[in-house]
Amino acid sequence: MVDAIILLIVAVLLIFAAKGTVKHFRGEGPCCGGGSGKPEKVKKKTLDGSVRGRRTVKIAGMHCQNCANAVTNALNGIDGVSAKVNLNDNSAEVSFDRAVDDDDLKRAVEKAGYKVIRIS
């Protein structure tokens, strides 16, 4: 009888762990500071002028959609920058309508809690 109770408890714990893992990999859980279980909203941004240039930023440390949204919002917080983050290849495509220093891009990503591997 005791063995059956222990097995039941272990089974319940495994079910909850599996549900949490599935949510994590879908980016639906409170991973990486999401807290509410819903991904952080990306603030839409359009450039004021025409695109003067583009950069690709390779980023380490993104694990879910909350991570990608945090990086997008951090880069979009820079004046004259509009970013799209691709979680699958851990990169951000950054467009800008004025001169933007690579150090500013790097600082924004690192302030959001991620590491810049390279900017090209």
Tab-separated table of C-alpha atoms in Angstrom:
chain	number	residue	atom	x	y	z
A	1	MET	CA	0.000	0.000	0.000
A	2	VAL	CA	2.803	2.429	0.882
A	3	ASP	CA	4.536	1.638	-2.413
A	4	ALA	CA	1.377	2.489	-4.361
A	5	ILE	CA	1.059	5.858	-2.591
A	6	ILE	CA	4.695	6.706	-3.304
A	7	LEU	CA	4.289	5.759	-6.975
A	8	LEU	CA	1.155	7.900	-7.209
A	9	ILE	CA	2.964	10.917	-5.723
A	10	VAL	CA	5.910	10.458	-8.117
A	11	ALA	CA	3.535	10.149	-11.081
A	12	VAL	CA	1.733	13.384	-10.139
A	13	LEU	CA	5.046	15.222	-9.770
A	14	LEU	CA	6.217	13.967	-13.179
A	15	ILE	CA	3.000	15.160	-14.808
A	16	PHE	CA	3.428	18.678	-13.389
A	17	ALA	CA	7.101	18.719	-14.407
A	18	ALA	CA	6.261	17.628	-17.966
A	19	LYS	CA	3.553	20.308	-18.303
A	20	GLY	CA	5.980	22.974	-17.096
A	21	THR	CA	8.662	21.804	-19.513
A	22	VAL	CA	6.286	21.896	-22.485
A	23	LYS	CA	5.169	25.435	-21.563
A	24	HIS	CA	8.801	26.514	-21.163
A	25	PHE	CA	9.822	25.327	-24.615
A	26	ARG	CA	6.752	26.940	-26.189
A	27	GLY	CA	7.652	30.236	-24.496
A	28	GLU	CA	4.368	30.247	-22.581
A	29	GLY	CA	5.665	29.796	-19.072
A	30	PRO	CA	7.102	32.349	-16.688
A	31	CYS	CA	10.583	31.662	-18.037
A	32	CYS	CA	13.184	34.397	-17.976
A	33	GLY	CA	11.152	36.881	-16.008
A	34	GLY	CA	7.838	36.476	-17.786
A	35	GLY	CA	6.143	36.014	-14.425
A	36	SER	CA	2.535	35.940	-15.581
A	37	GLY	CA	2.887	32.910	-17.827
A	38	LYS	CA	2.240	35.081	-20.889
A	39	PRO	CA	5.062	36.317	-23.126
A	40	GLU	CA	6.126	39.933	-22.704
A	41	LYS	CA	4.455	42.070	-25.355
A	42	VAL	CA	6.662	43.441	-28.106
A	43	LYS	CA	6.252	47.162	-28.514
A	44	LYS	CA	5.768	47.838	-32.232
A	45	LYS	CA	8.200	50.365	-33.648
A	46	THR	CA	8.585	51.959	-37.049
A	47	LEU	CA	11.423	54.192	-38.103
A	48	ASP	CA	10.826	57.921	-38.551
A	49	GLY	CA	12.965	58.128	-41.704
A	50	SER	CA	14.126	55.807	-44.435
A	51	VAL	CA	16.419	52.893	-43.583
A	52	ARG	CA	20.073	53.968	-43.699
A	53	GLY	CA	21.543	50.623	-42.711
A	54	ARG	CA	21.116	47.206	-41.177
A	55	ARG	CA	23.041	45.050	-38.714
A	56	THR	CA	22.747	41.435	-37.638
A	57	VAL	CA	23.370	40.863	-33.939
A	58	LYS	CA	24.114	37.288	-32.820
A	59	ILE	CA	22.932	36.799	-29.247
A	60	ALA	CA	23.576	34.130	-26.601
A	61	GLY	CA	21.255	33.268	-23.741
A	62	MET	CA	17.798	33.502	-25.309
A	63	HIS	CA	15.677	30.464	-24.447
A	64	CYS	CA	12.072	31.380	-25.077
A	65	GLN	CA	9.726	33.946	-26.598
A	66	ASN	CA	9.947	36.067	-23.432
A	67	CYS	CA	13.700	36.318	-24.024
A	68	ALA	CA	13.244	37.303	-27.679
A	69	ASN	CA	10.620	39.893	-26.753
A	70	ALA	CA	12.877	41.383	-24.060
A	71	VAL	CA	15.735	41.754	-26.573
A	72	THR	CA	13.397	43.236	-29.191
A	73	ASN	CA	12.100	45.806	-26.709
A	74	ALA	CA	15.626	46.645	-25.525
A	75	LEU	CA	16.863	47.280	-29.076
A	76	ASN	CA	13.696	49.163	-30.030
A	77	GLY	CA	14.359	51.437	-27.055
A	78	ILE	CA	17.270	52.984	-28.944
A	79	ASP	CA	16.313	56.087	-30.946
A	80	GLY	CA	16.347	55.385	-34.675
A	81	VAL	CA	16.448	51.588	-34.299
A	82	SER	CA	13.863	48.955	-35.218
A	83	ALA	CA	14.626	45.294	-34.485
A	84	LYS	CA	13.215	41.871	-35.289
A	85	VAL	CA	14.552	39.004	-33.182
A	86	ASN	CA	14.705	35.443	-34.494
A	87	LEU	CA	14.723	32.996	-31.598
A	88	ASN	CA	15.532	30.024	-33.856
A	89	ASP	CA	18.943	31.344	-34.891
A	90	ASN	CA	19.527	33.570	-31.830
A	91	SER	CA	19.910	36.756	-33.817
A	92	ALA	CA	18.380	40.177	-34.241
A	93	GLU	CA	18.009	41.995	-37.544
A	94	VAL	CA	18.393	45.667	-36.711
A	95	SER	CA	17.402	48.468	-39.102
A	96	PHE	CA	18.267	52.088	-38.396
A	97	ASP	CA	17.442	55.488	-39.870
A	98	ARG	CA	20.462	57.318	-38.399
A	99	ALA	CA	23.997	56.531	-37.345
A	100	VAL	CA	23.946	53.964	-34.529
A	101	ASP	CA	27.043	52.813	-32.718
A	102	ASP	CA	27.534	49.046	-32.329
A	103	ASP	CA	28.367	49.664	-28.661
A	104	ASP	CA	24.850	51.084	-28.146
A	105	LEU	CA	23.338	47.901	-29.602
A	106	LYS	CA	25.577	45.752	-27.418
A	107	ARG	CA	24.747	47.737	-24.263
A	108	ALA	CA	21.001	47.435	-24.890
A	109	VAL	CA	21.191	43.645	-25.340
A	110	GLU	CA	23.416	43.204	-22.288
A	111	LYS	CA	21.184	45.458	-20.163
A	112	ALA	CA	18.308	43.107	-21.059
A	113	GLY	CA	20.412	40.238	-19.638
A	114	TYR	CA	21.863	38.582	-22.749
A	115	LYS	CA	25.282	38.347	-24.361
A	116	VAL	CA	26.254	39.673	-27.782
A	117	ILE	CA	28.420	37.215	-29.685
A	118	ARG	CA	29.026	39.440	-32.721
A	119	ILE	CA	27.587	42.282	-34.742
A	120	SER	CA	27.889	42.197	-38.514
